[in-house]
Coordinates of C-alpha atoms in Angstrom, one line a residue:
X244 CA 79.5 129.4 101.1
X245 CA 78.7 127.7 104.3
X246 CA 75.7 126.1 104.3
X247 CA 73.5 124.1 107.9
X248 CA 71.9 121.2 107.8
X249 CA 68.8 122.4 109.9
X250 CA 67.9 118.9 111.3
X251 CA 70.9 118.2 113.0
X252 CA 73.0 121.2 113.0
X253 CA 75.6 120.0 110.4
X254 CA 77.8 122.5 108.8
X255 CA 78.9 122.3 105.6
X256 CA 81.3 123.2 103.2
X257 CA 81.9 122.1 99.7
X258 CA 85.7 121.1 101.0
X259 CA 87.4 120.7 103.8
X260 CA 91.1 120.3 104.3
X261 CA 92.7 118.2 107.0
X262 CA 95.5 119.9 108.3
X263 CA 97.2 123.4 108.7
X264 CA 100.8 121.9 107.9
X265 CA 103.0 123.3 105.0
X266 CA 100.7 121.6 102.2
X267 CA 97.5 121.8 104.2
X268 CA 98.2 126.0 104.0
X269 CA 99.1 125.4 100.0
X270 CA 96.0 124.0 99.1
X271 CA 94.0 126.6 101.2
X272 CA 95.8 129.2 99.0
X273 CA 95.3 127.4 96.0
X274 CA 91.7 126.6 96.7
X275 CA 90.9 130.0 97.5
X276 CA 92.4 131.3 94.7
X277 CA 91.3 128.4 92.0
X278 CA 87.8 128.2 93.0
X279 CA 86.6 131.2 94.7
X280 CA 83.3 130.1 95.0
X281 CA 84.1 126.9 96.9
X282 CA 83.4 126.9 100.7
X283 CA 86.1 125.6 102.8
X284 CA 88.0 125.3 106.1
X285 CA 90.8 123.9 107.4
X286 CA 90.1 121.3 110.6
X287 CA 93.8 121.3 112.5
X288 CA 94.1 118.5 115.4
X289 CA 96.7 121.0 117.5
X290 CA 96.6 124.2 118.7
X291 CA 98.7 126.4 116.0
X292 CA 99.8 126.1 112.3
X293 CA 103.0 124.4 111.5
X294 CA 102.6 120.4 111.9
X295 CA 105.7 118.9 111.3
X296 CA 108.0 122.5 111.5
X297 CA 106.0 123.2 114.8
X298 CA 105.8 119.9 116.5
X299 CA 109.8 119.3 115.9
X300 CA 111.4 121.5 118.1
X301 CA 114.9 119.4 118.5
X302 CA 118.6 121.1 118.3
X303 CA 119.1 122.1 114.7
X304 CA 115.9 121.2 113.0
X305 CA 115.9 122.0 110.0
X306 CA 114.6 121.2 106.2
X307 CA 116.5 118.1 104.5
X308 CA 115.9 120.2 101.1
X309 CA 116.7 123.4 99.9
X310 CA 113.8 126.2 100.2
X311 CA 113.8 127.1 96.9
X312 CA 111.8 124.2 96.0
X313 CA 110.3 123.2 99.7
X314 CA 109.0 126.8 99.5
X315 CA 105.6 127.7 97.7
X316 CA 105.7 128.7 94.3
X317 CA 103.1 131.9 95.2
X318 CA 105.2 132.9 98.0
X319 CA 109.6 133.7 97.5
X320 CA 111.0 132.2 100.1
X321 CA 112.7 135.3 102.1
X322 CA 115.6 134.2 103.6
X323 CA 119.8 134.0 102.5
X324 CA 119.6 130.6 103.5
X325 CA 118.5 128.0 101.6
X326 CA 119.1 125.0 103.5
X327 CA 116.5 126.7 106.5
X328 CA 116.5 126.1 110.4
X329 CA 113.1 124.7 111.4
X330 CA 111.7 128.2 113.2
X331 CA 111.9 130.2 110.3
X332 CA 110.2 127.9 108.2
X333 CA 107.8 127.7 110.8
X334 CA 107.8 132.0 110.5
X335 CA 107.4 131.9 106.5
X336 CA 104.5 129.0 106.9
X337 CA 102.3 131.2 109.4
X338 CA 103.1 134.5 107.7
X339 CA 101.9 132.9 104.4
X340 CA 98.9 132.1 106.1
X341 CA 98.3 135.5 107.5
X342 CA 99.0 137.3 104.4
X343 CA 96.4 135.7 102.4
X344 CA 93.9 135.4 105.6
X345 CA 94.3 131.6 105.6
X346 CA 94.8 131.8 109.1
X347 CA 91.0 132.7 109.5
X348 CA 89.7 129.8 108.1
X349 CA 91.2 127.4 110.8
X350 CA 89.6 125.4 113.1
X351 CA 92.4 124.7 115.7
X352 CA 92.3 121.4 118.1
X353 CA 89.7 119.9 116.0
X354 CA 90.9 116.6 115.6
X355 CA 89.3 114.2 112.8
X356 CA 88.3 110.7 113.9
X357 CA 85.7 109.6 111.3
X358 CA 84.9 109.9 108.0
X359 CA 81.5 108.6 106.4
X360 CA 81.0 109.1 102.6
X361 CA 77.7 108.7 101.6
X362 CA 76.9 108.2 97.9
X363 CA 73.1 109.1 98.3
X364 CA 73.5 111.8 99.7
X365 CA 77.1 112.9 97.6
X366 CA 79.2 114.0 100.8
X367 CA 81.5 113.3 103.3
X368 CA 80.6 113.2 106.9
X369 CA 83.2 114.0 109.6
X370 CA 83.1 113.2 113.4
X371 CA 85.3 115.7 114.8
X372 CA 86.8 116.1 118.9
X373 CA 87.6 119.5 119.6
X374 CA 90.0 119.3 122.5
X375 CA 89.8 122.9 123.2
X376 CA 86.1 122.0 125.1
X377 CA 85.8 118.4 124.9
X378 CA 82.8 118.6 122.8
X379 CA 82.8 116.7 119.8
X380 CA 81.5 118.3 116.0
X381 CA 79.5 116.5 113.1
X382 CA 80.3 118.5 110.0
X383 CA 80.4 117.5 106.3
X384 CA 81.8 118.3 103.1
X385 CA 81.2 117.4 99.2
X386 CA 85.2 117.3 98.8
X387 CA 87.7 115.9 101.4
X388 CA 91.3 117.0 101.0
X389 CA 94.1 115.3 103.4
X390 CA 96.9 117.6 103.9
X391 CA 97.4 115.5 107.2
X392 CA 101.0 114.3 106.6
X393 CA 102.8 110.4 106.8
X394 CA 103.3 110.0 110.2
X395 CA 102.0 109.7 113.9
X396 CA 102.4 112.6 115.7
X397 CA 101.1 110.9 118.9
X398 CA 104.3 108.5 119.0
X399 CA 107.4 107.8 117.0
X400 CA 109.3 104.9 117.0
X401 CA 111.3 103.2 119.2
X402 CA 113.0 99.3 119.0
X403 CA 112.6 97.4 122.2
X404 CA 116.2 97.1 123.1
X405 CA 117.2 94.6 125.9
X406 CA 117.5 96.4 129.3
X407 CA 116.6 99.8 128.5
X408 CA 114.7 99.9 131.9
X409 CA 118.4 100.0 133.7
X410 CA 119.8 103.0 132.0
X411 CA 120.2 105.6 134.7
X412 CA 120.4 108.6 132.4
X413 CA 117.9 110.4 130.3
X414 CA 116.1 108.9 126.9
X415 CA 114.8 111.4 124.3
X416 CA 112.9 110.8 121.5
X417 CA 113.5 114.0 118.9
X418 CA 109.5 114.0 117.8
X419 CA 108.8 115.0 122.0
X420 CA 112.1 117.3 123.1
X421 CA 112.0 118.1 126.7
X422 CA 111.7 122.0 126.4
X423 CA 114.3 122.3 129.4
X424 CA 116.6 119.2 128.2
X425 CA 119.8 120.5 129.3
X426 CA 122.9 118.5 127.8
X427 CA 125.8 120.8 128.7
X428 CA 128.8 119.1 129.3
X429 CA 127.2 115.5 129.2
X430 CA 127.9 112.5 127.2
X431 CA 125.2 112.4 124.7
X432 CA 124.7 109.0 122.5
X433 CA 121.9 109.3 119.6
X434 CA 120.6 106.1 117.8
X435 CA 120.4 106.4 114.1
X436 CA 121.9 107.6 111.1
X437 CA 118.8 109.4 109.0
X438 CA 118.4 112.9 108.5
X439 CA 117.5 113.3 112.4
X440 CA 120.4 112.3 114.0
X441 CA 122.9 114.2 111.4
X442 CA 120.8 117.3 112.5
X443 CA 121.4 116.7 116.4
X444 CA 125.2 115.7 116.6
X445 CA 126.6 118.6 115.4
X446 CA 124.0 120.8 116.8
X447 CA 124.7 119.7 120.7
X448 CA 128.1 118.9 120.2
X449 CA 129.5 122.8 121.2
X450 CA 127.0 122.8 124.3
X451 CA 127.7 118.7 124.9
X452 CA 130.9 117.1 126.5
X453 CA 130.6 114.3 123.3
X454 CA 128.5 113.4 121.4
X455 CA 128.4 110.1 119.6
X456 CA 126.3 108.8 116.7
X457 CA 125.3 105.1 117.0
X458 CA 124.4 103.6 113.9
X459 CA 123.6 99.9 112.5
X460 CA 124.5 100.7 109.2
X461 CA 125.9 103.8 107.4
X462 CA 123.6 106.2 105.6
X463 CA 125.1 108.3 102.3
X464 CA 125.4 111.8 103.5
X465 CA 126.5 114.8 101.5
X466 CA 127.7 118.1 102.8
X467 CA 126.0 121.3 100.5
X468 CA 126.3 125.0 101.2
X469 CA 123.4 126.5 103.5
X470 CA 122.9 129.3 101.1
X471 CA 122.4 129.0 97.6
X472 CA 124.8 131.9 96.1
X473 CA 123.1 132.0 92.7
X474 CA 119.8 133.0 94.4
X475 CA 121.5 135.2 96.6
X476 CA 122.9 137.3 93.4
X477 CA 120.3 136.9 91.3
X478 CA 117.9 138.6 94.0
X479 CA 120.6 141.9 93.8
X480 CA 119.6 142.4 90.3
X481 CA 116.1 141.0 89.5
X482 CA 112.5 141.5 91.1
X483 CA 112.4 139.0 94.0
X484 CA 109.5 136.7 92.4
X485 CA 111.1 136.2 89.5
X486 CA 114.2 135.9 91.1
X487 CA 112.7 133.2 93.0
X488 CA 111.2 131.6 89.5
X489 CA 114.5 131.3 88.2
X490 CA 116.4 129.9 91.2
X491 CA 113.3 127.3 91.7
X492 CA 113.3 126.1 88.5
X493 CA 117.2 125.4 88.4
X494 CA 117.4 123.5 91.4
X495 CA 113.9 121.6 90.1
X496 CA 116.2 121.0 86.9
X497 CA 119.4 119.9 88.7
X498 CA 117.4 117.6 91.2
X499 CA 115.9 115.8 88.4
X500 CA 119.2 115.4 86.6
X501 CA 121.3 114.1 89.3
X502 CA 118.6 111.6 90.3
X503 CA 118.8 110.3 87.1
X504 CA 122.4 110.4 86.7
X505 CA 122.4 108.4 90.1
X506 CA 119.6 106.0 89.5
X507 CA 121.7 105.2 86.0
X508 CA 125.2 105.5 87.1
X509 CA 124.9 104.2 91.4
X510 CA 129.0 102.7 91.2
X511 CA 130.2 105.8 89.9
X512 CA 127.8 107.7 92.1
X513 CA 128.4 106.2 95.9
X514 CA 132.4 106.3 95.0
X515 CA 131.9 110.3 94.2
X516 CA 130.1 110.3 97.7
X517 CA 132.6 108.6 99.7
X518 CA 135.8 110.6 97.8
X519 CA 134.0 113.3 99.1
X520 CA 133.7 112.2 102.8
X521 CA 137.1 110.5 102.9
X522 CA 137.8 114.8 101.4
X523 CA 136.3 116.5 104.3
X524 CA 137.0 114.0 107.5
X525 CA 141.2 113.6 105.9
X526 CA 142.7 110.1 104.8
X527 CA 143.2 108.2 107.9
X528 CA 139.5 108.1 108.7
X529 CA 137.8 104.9 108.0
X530 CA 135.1 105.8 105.5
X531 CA 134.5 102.6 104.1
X532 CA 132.8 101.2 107.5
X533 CA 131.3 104.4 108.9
X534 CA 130.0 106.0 105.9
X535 CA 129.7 103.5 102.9
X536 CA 126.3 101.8 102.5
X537 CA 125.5 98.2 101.6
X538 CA 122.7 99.6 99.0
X539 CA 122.6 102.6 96.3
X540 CA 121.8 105.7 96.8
X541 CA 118.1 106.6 96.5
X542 CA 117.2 103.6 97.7
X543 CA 116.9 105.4 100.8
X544 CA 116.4 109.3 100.8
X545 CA 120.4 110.9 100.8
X546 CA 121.1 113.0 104.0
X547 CA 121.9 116.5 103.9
X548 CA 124.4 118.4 105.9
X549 CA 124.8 122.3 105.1
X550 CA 128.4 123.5 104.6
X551 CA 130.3 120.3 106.2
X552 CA 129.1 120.8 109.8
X553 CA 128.7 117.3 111.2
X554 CA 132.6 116.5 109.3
X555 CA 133.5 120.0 111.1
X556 CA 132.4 118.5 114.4
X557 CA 133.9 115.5 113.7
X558 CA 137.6 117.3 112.9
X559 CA 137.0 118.9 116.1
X560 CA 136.4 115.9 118.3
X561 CA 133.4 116.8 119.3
X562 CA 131.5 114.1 117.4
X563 CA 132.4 110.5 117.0
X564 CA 130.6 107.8 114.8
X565 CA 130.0 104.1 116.1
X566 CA 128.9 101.5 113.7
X567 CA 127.9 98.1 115.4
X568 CA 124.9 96.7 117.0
X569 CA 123.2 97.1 120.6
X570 CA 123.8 94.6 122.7
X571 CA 121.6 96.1 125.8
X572 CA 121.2 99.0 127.5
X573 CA 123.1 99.3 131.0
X574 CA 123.0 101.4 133.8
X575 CA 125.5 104.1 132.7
X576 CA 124.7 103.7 128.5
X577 CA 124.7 101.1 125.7
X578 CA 126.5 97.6 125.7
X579 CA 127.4 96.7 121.7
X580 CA 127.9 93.5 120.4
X581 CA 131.3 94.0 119.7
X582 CA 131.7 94.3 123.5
X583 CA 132.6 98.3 123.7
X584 CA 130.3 100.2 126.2
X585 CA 129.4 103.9 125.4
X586 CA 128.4 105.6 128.5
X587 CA 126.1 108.5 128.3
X588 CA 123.7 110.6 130.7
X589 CA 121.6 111.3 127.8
X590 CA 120.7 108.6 125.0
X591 CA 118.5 110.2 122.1
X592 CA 116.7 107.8 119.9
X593 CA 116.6 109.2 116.3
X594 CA 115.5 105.6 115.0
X595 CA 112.5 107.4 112.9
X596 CA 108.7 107.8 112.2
X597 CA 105.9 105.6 112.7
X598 CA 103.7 106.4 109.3
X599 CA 100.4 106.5 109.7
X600 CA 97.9 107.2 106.7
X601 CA 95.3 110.1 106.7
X602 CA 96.4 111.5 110.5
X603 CA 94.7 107.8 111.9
X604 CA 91.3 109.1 110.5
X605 CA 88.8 106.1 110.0
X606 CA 87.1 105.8 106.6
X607 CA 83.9 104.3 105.8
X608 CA 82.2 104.7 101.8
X609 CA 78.4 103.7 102.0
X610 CA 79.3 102.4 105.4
X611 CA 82.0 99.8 104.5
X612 CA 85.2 100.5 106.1
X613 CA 87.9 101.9 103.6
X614 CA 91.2 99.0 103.4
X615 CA 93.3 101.2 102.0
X616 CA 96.1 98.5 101.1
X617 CA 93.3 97.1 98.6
X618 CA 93.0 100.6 96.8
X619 CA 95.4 101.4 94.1
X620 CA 96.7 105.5 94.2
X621 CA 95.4 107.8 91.2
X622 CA 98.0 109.8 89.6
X623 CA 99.2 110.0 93.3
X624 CA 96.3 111.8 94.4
X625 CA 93.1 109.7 94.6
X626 CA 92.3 106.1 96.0
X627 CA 90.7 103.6 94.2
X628 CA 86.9 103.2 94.5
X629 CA 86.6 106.3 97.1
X630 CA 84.9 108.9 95.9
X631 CA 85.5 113.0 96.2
X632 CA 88.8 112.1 98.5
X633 CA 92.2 113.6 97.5
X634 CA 95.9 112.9 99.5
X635 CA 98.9 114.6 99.5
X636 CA 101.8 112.8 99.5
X637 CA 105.1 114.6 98.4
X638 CA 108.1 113.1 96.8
X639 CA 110.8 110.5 98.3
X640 CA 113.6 112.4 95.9
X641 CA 113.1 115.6 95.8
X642 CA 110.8 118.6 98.1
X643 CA 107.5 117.6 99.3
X644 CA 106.2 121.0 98.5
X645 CA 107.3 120.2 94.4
X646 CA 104.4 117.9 94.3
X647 CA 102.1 118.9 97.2
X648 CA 101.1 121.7 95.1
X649 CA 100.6 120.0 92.4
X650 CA 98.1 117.9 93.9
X651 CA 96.7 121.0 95.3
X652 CA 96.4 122.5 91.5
X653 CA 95.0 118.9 90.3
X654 CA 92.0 119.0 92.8
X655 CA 91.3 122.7 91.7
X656 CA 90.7 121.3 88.3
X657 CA 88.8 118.4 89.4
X658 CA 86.8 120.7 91.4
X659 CA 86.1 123.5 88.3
X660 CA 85.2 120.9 86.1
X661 CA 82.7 119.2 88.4
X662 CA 81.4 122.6 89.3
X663 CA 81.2 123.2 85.2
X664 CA 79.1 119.6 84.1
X665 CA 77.0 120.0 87.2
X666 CA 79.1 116.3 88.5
X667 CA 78.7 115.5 92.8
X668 CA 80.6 112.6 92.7
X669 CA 84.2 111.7 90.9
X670 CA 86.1 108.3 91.8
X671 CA 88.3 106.6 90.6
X672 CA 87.7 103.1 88.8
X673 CA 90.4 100.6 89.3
X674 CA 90.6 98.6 85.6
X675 CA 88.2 95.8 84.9
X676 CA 90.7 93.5 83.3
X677 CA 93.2 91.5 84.7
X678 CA 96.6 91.6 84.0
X679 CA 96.7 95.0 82.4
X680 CA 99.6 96.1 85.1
X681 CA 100.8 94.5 88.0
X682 CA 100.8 96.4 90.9
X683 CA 103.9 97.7 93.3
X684 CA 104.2 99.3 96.7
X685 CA 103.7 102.9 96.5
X686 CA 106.8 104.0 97.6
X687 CA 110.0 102.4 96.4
X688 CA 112.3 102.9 99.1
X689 CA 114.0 100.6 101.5
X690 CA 114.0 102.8 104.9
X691 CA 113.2 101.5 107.7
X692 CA 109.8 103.2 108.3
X693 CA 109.1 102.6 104.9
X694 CA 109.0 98.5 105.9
X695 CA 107.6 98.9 108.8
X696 CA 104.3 100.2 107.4
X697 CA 104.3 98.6 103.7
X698 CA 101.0 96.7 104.7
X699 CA 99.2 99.4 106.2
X700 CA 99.7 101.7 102.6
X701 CA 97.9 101.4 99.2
X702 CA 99.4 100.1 95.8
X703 CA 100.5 101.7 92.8
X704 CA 100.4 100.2 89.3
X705 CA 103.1 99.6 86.7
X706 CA 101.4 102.2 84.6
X707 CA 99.9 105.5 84.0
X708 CA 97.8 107.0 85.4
X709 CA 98.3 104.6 88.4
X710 CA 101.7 104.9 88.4
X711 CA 104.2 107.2 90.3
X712 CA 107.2 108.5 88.3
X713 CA 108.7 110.4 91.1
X714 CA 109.2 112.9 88.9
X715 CA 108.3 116.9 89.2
X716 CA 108.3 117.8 85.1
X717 CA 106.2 114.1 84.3
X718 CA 103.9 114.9 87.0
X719 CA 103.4 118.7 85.9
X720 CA 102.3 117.6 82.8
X721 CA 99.9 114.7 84.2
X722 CA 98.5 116.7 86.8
X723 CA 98.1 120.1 84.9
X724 CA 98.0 119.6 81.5
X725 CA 96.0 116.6 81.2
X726 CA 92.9 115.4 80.7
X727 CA 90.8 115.7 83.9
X728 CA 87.9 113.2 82.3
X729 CA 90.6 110.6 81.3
X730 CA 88.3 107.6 81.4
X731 CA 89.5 106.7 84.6
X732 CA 88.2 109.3 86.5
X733 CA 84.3 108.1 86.7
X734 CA 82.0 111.5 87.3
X735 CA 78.2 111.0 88.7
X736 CA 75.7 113.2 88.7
X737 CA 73.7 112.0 91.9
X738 CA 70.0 114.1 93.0
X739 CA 70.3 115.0 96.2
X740 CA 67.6 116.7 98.6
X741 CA 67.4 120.1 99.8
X742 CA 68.3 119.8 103.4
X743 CA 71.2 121.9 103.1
X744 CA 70.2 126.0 102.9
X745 CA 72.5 129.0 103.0
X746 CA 73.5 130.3 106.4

């Protein structure tokens, strides 16, 4: 229940949830559903549900993972297709919310800048700026859940290239597309080779005179069919839910195996990759320098392109890939340091994300500020030393959503069982002794955005439960079948004073 603080007007809830994104409405639904009794709202810095799937509004957008798995377990994902076009993902996210009256619990374009933990008084204090009025909100919260994403969604980012001041023609970055961008029949050039860029070349190539993909180094990309037709068969004969059940857990099963088959057998692996490339784009195309990375796969997330349609485009002419370096930009496109010039009236720069930890939010416990690169992550959930704060972060191998609701059923259980002993308080204690694991970036991958914010992210451990396996059927077990008072997991019972009555 909602409760005021009469003093100063506070409102409070026994949780709040940052964000109304895919995860932030999967850990309403399992909050609301796990622990009934518990309070809770969902604070949501824009001006409608969605995050990511509203925010991106480029040609093509769509999932990099099939829905089957990016879906929610609660909630059969509707649609033939599995690999999903960003609006109707959008569609399933807000009808989910509606259907279970998520959507009521919202408060839209309040934007969290603070967060002040106080362990007397066994809560979390939020300064909030509703942009809506331009009034600004004190409200507080005995659990903090952060369903805020990885990324800025103020800025993405962009190299400093030499001369990009004297190109004539138009520069797009895919995170802010011009609503009225019109590319029809003009050269477009877009920067990158990630899951962004193989999105928009074949999209705009029918409407665009060319399009080209400029990359510095190849990415491994592997065509799969849009729709999944096991689901699609199994749904003619079964109830959809368990239809849905049976389709999720095979592709949970298959992910896991091929990552492991990959991770143990990368030679065998990149050359079945590249046969497969060299297959759809004929043998005279030069795979080897346009699509054959220096590294292995997984150590960067593999790009997904449903049912061969950036090879298609390619066949067609309507696509070309350049790999080589940018020189500078010139007045009528991109100078490379080979010494060809690609003109363009439109350069798109797909060069990637700028990460950013907890939506920018600043965190202070007992009025020290939080450094999260000092904190070590709890079964990928928690932060060392910071009490009554969980984080979602999905998986770098498989669908966000396959762990995002995990950690959504994990705080549920911390929650009950806090709620059961009469405990305010839980954090996590980082180990006493030294040299008991040695500790490792949190995420193992070598993209570029990754790099680029390394210092700005906590640790993980060598070992449980500080670890992170990166892997859905390990984590399942850690997360809901474990011990919630594990040792590790320090629970306080802390007296605090009455200030807080019932609405």
């Amino acid at each position: 229940m909602t409760t005021t603080d009469n003093a100063t007007r506070t409102e409070h809830f026994d949780v709040l949830i940052v964000g109304a994104g895919l995860s932030g409405i999967g850990s309403a639904y399992r909050l609301q559903t796990r622990c009934p009794h518990k309070s809770y709202a969902i604070l949501e810095g824009r001006d409608t549900i969605g995050g990511t799937w509203d925010l991106f509004r480029y040609p093509g957008v769509r999932s990099d993972s099939d829905m089957y798995t990016l879906g929610y377990p609660f909630r059969p994902w509707p649609n033939a297709k599995a690999i999903a076009d960003g609006p109707s993902i959008l569609d399933y996210i807000r009808e989910t919310a509606r259907e279970y009256g998520i959507d009521q619990k919202i408060r839209f374009n309040h934007k969290v800048k603070r967060a002040l933990w106080s362990s007397e008084q066994a809560r979390w204090t939020l300064e909030v700026d509703d942009s809506s009025t331009g009034a600004s909100h004190i409200l507080s919260c005995n659990f903090l859940f952060m369903c805020s994403g990885y990324y800025d969604y103020a800025q993405g980012y962009q190299p400093s290239w030499a001369g990009l001041e004297q190109f004539g023609g138009q520069i797009v970055h895919p995170q802010f597309w011009p609503e009225n961008l019109d590319y029809t029949d003009k050269r477009v050039v877009i920067i990158g080779s990630g899951a962004t860029a193989v999105t928009l070349a074949p999209a705009m190539a029918p409407l665009a005179a060319h399009v080209t993909m400029l990359q510095r180094s190849p990415t491994y990309i592997v065509s799969v069919p849009s729709e999944n037709a096991f689901a699609n068969r199994l749904r003619k004969y079964l109830p959809k839910k368990l239809a849905y059940s049976i389709t999720r857990w095979k592709q949970i099963l298959y992910g896991i195996f091929l990552y492991r088959m990959t991770r143990k057998r990368p030679d065998a692996t990149k050359k079945e990759i590249i046969r497969l490339v060299q297959q759809a784009l004929g043998p005279d195309y030069n795979v080897e320098r346009h699509f054959s990375p220096v590294y292995n796969p997984w150590d960067q997330r593999l790009c997904l392109v449903p049912d061969n349609d950036l090879f298609n485009a390619m066949n067609k002419g309507k696509v070309s890939v350049v790999t080589d370096q940018i020189e500078a930009f010139t007045e009528k496109g991109i100078r490379l340091r080979s010494g060809e010039h690609l003109e363009a009236d439109i350069i798109v720069s797909a060069t990637g994300l700028t990460m950013k930890l907890g939506g920018g939010v600043e965190f202070l416990v007992d009025e020290k500020p939080v450094h999260f690169p000092a904190t070590l992550s709890y079964k990928g959930t928690m932060f060392s030393e910071v009490p009554n704060l969980a984080s979602v972060f999905g998986y770098t191998n498989a669908s966000w959503t396959l762990k995002s609701d995990l950690i959504a059923e994990y705080v549920c259980r911390v929650l009950n069982y806090m709620g059961k002993h009469g405990y305010n308080i839980c954090t996590p204690q980082r180990p006493a002794e030294s040299g008991i694991f040695t500790e490792e970036p949190i995420i193992n991958l070598t993209s570029g955005y990754v790099q680029r914010a390394a210092d700005t992210l906590p640790h993980q451990g060598s070992k449980a439960p500080w670890k992170l396996y990166q892997n859905y059927l390990r984590d399942r077990a850690l997360l809901k079948l474990g011990r919630v008072n594990d040792g590790t997991l320090e629970f306080r019972k802390v007296r605090v004073g009455k200030e807080l009555v019932h609405r």
